[in-house]
PDB file of C-alpha atoms in Angstrom:
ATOM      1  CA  UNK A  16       0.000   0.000   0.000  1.00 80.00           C
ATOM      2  CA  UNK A  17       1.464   3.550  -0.870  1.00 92.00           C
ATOM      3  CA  UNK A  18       0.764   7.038  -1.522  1.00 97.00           C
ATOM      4  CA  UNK A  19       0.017   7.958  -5.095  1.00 97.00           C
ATOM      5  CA  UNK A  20       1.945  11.003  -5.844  1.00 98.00           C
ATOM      6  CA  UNK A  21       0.007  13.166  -9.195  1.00 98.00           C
ATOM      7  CA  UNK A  22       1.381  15.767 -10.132  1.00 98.00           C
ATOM      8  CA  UNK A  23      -0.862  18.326 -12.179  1.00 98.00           C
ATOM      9  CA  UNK A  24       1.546  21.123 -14.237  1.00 98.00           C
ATOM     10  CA  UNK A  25      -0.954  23.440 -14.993  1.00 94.00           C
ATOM     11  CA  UNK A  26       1.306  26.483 -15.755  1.00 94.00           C
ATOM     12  CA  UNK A  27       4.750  27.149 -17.451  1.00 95.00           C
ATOM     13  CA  UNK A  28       5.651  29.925 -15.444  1.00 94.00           C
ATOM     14  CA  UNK A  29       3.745  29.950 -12.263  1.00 87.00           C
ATOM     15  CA  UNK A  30       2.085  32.776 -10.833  1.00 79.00           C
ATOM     16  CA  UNK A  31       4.021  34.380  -9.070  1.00 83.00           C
ATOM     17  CA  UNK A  32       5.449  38.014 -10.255  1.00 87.00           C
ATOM     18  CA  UNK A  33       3.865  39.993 -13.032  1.00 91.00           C
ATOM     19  CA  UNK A  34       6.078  38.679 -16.107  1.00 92.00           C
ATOM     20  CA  UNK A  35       5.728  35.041 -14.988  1.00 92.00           C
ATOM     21  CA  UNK A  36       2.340  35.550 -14.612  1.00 88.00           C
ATOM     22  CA  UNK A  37       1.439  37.022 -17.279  1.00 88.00           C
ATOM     23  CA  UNK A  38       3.702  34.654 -19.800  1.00 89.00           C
ATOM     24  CA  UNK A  39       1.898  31.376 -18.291  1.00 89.00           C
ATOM     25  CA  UNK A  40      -1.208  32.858 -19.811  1.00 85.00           C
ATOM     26  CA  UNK A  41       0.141  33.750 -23.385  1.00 86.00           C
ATOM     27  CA  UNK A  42       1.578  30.236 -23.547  1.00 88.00           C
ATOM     28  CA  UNK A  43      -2.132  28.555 -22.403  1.00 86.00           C
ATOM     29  CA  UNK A  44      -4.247  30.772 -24.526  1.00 83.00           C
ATOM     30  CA  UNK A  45      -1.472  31.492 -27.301  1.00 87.00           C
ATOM     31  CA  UNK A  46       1.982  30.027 -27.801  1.00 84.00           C
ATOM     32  CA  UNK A  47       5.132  31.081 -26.394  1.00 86.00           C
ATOM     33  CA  UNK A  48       8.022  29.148 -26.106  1.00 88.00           C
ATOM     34  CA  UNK A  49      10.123  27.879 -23.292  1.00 91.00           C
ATOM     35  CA  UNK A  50      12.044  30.575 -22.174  1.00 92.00           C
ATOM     36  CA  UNK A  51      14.969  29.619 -19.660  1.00 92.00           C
ATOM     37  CA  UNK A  52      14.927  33.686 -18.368  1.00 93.00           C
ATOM     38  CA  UNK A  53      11.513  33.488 -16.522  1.00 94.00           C
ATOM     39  CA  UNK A  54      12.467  30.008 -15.453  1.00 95.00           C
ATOM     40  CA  UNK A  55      10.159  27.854 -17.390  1.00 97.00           C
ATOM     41  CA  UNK A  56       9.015  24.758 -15.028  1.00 98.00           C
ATOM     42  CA  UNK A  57      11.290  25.854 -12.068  1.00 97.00           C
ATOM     43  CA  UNK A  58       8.421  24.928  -9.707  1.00 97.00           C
ATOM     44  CA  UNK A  59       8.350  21.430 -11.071  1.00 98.00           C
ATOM     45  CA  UNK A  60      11.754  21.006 -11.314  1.00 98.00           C
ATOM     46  CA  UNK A  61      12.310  21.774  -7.310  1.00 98.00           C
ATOM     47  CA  UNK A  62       9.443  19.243  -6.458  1.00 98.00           C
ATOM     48  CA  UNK A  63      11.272  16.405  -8.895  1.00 98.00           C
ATOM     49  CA  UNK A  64      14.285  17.256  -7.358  1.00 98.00           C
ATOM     50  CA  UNK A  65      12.712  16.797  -3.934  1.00 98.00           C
ATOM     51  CA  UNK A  66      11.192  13.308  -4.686  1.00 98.00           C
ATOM     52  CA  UNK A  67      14.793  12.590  -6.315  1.00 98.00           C
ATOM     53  CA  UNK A  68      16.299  13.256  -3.052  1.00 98.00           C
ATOM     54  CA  UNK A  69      14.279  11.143  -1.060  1.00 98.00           C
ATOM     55  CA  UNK A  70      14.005   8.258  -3.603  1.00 97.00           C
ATOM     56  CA  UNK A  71      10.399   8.580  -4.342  1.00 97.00           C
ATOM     57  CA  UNK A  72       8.290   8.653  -7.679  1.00 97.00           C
ATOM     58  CA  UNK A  73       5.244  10.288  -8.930  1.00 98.00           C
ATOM     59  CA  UNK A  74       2.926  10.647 -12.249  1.00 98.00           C
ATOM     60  CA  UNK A  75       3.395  13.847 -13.684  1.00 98.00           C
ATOM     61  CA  UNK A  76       0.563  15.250 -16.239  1.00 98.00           C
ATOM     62  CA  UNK A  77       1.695  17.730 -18.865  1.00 98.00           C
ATOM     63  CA  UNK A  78      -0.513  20.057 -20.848  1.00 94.00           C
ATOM     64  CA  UNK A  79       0.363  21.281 -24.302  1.00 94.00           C
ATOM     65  CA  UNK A  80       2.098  24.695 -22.591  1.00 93.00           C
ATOM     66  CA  UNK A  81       3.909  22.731 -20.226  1.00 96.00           C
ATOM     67  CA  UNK A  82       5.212  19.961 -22.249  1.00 97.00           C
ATOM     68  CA  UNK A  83       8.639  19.004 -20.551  1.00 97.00           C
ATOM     69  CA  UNK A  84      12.087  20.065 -21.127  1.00 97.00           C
ATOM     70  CA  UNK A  85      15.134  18.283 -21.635  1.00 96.00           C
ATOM     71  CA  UNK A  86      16.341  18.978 -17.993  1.00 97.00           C
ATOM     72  CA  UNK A  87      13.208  17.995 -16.782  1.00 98.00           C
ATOM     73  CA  UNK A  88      13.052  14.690 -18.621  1.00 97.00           C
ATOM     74  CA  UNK A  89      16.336  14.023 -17.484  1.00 98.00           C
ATOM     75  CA  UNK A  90      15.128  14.614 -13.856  1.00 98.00           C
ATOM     76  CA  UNK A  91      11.736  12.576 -14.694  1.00 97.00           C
ATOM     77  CA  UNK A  92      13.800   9.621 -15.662  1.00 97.00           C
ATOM     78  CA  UNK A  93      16.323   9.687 -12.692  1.00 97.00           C
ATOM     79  CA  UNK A  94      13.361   9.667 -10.310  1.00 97.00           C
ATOM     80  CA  UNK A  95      11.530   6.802 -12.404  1.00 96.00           C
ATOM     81  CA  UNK A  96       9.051   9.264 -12.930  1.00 97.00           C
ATOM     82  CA  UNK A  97       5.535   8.414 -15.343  1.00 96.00           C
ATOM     83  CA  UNK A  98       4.289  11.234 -17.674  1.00 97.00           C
ATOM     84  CA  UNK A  99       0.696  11.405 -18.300  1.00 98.00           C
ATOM     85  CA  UNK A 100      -1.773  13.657 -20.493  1.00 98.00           C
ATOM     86  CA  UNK A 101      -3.122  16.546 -18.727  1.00 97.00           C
ATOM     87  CA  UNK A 102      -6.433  16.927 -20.721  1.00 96.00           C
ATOM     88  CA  UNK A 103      -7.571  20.114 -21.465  1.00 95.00           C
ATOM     89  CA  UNK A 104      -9.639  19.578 -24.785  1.00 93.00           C
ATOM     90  CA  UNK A 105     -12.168  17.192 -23.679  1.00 92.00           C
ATOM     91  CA  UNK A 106     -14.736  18.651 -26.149  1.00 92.00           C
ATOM     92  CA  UNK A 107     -14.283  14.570 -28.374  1.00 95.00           C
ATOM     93  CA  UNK A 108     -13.150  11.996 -28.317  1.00 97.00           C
ATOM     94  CA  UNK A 109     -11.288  13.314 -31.523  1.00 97.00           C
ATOM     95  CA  UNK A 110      -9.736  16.570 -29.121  1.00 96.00           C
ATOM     96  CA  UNK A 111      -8.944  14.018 -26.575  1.00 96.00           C
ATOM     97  CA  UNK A 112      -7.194  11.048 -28.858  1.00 97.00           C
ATOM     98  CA  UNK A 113      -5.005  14.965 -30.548  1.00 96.00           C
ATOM     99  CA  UNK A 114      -3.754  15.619 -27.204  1.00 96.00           C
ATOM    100  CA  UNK A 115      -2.823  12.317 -26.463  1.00 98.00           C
ATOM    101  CA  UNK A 116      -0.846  12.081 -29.845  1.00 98.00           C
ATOM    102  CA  UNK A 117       0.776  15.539 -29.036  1.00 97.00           C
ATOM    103  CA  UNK A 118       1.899  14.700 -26.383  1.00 98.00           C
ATOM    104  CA  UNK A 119       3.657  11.216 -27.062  1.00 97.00           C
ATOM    105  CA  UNK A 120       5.140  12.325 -30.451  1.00 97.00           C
ATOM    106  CA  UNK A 121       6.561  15.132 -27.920  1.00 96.00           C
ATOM    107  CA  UNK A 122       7.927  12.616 -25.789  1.00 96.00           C
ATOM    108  CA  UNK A 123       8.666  10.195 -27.861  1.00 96.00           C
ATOM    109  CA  UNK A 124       7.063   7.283 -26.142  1.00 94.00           C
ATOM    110  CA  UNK A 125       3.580   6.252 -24.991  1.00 95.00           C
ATOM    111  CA  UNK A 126       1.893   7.270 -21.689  1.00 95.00           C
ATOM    112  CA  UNK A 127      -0.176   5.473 -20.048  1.00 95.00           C
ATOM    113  CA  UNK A 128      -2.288   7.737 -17.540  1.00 97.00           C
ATOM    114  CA  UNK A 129      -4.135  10.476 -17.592  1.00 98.00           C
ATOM    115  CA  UNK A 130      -5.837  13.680 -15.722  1.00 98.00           C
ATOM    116  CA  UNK A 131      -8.872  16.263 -16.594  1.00 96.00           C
ATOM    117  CA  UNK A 132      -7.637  19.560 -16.091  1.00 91.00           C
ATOM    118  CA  UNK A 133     -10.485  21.655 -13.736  1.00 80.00           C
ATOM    119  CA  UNK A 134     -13.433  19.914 -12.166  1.00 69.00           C
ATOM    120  CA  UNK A 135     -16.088  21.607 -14.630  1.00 61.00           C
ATOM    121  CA  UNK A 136     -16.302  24.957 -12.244  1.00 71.00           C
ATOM    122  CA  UNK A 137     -14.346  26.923 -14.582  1.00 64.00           C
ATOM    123  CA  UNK A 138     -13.021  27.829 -18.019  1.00 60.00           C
ATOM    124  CA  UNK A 139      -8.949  28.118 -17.604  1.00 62.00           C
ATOM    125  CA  UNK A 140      -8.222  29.387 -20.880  1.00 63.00           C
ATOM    126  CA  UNK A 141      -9.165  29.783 -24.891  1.00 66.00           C
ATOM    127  CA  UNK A 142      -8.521  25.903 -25.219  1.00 76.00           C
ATOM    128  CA  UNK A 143      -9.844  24.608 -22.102  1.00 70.00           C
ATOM    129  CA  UNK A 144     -13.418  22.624 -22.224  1.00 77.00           C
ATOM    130  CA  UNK A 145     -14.909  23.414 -18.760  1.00 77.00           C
ATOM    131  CA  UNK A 146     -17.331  20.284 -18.034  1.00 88.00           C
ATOM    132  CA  UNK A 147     -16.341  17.691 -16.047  1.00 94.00           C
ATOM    133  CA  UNK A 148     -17.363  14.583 -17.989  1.00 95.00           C
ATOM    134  CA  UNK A 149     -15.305  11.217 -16.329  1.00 96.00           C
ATOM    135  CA  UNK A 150     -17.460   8.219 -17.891  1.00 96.00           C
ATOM    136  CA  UNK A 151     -16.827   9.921 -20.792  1.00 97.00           C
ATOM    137  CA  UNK A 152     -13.134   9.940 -20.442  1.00 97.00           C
ATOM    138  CA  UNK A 153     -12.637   6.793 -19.291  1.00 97.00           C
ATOM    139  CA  UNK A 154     -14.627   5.180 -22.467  1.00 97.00           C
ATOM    140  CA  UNK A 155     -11.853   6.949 -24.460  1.00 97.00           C
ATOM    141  CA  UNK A 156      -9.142   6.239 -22.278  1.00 97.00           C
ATOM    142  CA  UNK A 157     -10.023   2.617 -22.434  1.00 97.00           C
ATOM    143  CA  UNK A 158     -10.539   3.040 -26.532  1.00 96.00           C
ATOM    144  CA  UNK A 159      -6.464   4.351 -26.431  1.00 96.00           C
ATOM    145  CA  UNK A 160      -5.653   1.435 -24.452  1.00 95.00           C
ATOM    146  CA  UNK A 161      -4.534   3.517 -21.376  1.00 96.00           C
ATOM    147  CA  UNK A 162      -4.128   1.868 -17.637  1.00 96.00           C
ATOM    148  CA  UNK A 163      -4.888   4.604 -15.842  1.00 96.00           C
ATOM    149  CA  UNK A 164      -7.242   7.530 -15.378  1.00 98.00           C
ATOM    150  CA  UNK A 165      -7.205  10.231 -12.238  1.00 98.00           C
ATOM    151  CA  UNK A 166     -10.393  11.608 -11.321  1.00 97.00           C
ATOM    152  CA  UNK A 167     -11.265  15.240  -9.619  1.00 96.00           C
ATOM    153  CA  UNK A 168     -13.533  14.686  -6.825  1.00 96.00           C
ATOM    154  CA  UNK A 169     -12.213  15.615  -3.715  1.00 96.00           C
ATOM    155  CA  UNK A 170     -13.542  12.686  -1.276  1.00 97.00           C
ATOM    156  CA  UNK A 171      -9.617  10.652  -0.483  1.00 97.00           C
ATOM    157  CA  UNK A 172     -12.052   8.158   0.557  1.00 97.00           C
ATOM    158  CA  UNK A 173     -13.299   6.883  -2.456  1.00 97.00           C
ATOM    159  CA  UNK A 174     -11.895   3.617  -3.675  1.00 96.00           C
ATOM    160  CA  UNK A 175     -10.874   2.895  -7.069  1.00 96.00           C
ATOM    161  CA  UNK A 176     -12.284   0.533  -9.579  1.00 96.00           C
ATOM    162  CA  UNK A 177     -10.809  -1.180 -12.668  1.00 93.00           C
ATOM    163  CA  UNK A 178     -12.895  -1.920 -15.862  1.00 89.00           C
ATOM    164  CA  UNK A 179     -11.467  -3.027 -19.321  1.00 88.00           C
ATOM    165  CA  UNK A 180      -7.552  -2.864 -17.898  1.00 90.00           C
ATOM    166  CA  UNK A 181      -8.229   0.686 -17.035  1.00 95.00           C
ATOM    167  CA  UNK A 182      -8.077   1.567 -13.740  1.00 95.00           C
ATOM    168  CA  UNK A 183     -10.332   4.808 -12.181  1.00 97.00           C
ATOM    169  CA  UNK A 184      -9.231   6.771  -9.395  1.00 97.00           C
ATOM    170  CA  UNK A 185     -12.123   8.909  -8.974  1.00 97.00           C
ATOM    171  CA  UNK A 186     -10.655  11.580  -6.198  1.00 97.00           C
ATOM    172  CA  UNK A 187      -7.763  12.416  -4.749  1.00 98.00           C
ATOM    173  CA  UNK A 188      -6.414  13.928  -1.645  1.00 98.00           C
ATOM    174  CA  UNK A 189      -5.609  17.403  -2.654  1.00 98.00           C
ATOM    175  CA  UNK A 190      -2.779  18.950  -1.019  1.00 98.00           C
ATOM    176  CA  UNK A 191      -3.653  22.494  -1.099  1.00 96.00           C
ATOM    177  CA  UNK A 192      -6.320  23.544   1.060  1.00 94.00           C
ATOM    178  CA  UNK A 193      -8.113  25.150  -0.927  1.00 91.00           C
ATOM    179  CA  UNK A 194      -9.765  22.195  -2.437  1.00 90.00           C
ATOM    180  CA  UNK A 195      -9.594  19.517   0.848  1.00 94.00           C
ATOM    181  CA  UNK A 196     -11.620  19.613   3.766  1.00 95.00           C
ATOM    182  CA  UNK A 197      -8.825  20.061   6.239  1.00 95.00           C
ATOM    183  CA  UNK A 198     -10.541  19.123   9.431  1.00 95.00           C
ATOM    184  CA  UNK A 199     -11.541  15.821   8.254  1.00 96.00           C
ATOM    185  CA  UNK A 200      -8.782  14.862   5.815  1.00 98.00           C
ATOM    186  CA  UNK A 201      -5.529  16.418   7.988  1.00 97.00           C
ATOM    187  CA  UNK A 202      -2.221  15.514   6.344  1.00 97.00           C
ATOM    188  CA  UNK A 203      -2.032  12.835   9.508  1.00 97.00           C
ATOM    189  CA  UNK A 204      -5.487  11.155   7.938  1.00 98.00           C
ATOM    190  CA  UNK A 205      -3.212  10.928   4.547  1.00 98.00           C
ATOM    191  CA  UNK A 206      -0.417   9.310   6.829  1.00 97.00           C
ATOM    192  CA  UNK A 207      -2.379   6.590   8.195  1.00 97.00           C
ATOM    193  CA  UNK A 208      -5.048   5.691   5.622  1.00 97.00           C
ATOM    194  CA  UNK A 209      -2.008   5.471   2.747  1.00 97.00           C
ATOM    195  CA  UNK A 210      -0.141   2.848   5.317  1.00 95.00           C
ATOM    196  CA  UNK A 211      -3.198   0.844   4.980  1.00 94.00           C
ATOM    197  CA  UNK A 212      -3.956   1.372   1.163  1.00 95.00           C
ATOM    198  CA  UNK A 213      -2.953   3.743  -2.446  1.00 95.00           C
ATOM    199  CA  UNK A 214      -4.120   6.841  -1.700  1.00 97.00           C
ATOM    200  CA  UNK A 215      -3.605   9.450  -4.512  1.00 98.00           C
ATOM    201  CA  UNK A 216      -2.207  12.488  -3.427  1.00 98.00           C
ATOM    202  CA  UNK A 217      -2.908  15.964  -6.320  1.00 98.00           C
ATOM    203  CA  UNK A 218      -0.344  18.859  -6.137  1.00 98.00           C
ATOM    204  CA  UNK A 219       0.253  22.000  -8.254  1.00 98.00           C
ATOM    205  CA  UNK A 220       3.970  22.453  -7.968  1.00 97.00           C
ATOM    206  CA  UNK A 221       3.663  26.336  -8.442  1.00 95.00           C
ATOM    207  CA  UNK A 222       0.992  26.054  -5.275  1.00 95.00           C
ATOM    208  CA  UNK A 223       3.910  23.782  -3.163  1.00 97.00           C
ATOM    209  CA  UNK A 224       6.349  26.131  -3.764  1.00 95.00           C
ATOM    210  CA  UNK A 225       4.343  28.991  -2.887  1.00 94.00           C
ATOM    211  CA  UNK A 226       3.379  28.240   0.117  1.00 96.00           C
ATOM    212  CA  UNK A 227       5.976  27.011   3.034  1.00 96.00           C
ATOM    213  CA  UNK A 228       2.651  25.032   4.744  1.00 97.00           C
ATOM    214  CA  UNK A 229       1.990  23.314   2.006  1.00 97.00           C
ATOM    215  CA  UNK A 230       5.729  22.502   1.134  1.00 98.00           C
ATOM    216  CA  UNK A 231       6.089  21.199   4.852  1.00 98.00           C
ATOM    217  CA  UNK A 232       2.880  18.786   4.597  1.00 98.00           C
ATOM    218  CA  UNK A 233       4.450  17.738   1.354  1.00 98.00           C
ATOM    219  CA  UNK A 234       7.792  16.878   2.783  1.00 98.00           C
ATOM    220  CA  UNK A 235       6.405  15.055   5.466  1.00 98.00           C
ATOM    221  CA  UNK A 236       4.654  13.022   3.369  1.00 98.00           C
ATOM    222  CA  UNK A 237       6.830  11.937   0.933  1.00 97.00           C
ATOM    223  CA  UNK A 238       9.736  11.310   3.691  1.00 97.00           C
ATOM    224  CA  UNK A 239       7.244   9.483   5.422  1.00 97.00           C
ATOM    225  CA  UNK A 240       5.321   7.084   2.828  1.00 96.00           C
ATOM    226  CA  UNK A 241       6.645   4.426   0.436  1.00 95.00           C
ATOM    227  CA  UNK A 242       5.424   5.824  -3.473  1.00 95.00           C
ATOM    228  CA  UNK A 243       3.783   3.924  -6.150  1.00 92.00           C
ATOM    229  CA  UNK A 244       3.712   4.776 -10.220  1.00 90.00           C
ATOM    230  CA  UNK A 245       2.163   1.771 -11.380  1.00 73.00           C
ATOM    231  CA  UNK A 246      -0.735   0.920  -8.385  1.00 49.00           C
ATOM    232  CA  UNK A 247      -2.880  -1.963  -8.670  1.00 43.00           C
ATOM    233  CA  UNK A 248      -6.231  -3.325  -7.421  1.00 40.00           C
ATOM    234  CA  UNK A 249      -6.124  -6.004  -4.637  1.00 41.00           C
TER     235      UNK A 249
END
């Protein structure tokens, strides 16, 4: 049993400072390329490097702005790292089955997991299809022969389920508190319950890094739990 470490890159920049700010939305709703000067995926490159440290792994789910770097594929691959789709087009299966095929011909290898980016709240962007639509996504995950598919909800204690060799994790324990219920899911509920069983744990590393709270929960919980990338049903 383990904790599940996902790892949503939602923006190139971050969001912190005016210029950074402003450049991760011209590279969501535009295109703007990776620019080393405004330190393009620093955030996720001092969480890998954390995980490194401690000898723990994580998926990691790129959108089309935040599609990885050499130096961050070279940290993704010491840390034996997944990469997964982080889908923002979810208007078809068409949209969906583009975004895959971006994102592998980017990498140059197949991925095998995949998140929705936003919970159907909110539009984040030009590109971005708002609704939340899971059975939907997992009938085309399963169609691309993918293993694994994280859902939004925000209930840690849902279990997972498996159906055609993909396997549904339908919420996660999200790390910022904006989006957990922190009196009833504490960071020592996360310690216990993923000693027991794979809990999935959802981080923004611009969030993390942000925040010295949040960075201490997630140091404690990574120095404290054994990882899984490739989790399995009982």
């Amino acid at each position: 049993m383990a904790l599940i470490v996902r790892i949503d890159v939602d923006r190139p920049y971050g969001k912190q400072g005016i210029l950074r700010h402003l450049a991760s939305r011209i590279s969501s709703d535009f295109y703007l390329p990776s620019l080393k000067w405004l330190r393009y995926l620093d955030e996720l490159k001092t969480i890998l490097s954390i995980l490194n440290a401690n000898g723990k792994s994580a998926y990691v789910f790129f959108r089309k702005c935040t599609y990885p770097t050499p130096a961050v594929c070279e940290l993704m691959e010491a840390g034996g790292h997944q990469s997964g789709l982080h889908l923002e087009n979810s208007r078809s299966a068409a949209t969906f089955h583009e975004e895959l095929r971006s994102l592998q011909q980017q990498l140059g290898r197949r991925v095998e997991a995949f998140t929705k980016h936003g919970s159907g709240q909110a539009s984040y962007g030009w590109h971005h299809y708002a609704s939340y639509e899971p059975e939907k996504y997992l009938d085309w995950g399963r169609q691309e022969g993918l293993k694994v598919f994280f859902g939004n909800l925000e209930d840690p204690r849902l279990m997972p389920t498996k159906d055609g060799g993909l396997l549904f994790f339908p919420s996660a324990f999200w790390l910022e508190p904006d989006w957990r219920n922190t009196k009833r899911f504490s960071i020592e509920w996360l310690l216990s319950e993923a000693k027991e069983r794979d809990v999935v744990m959802l981080l923004h590393p611009d969030n993390v890094a942000a925040d010295p709270e949040i960075m201490r929960e997630f140091r404690m919980a990574i120095e404290k739990l054994e990882t899984a990338v490739l989790p399995t049903l009982p």
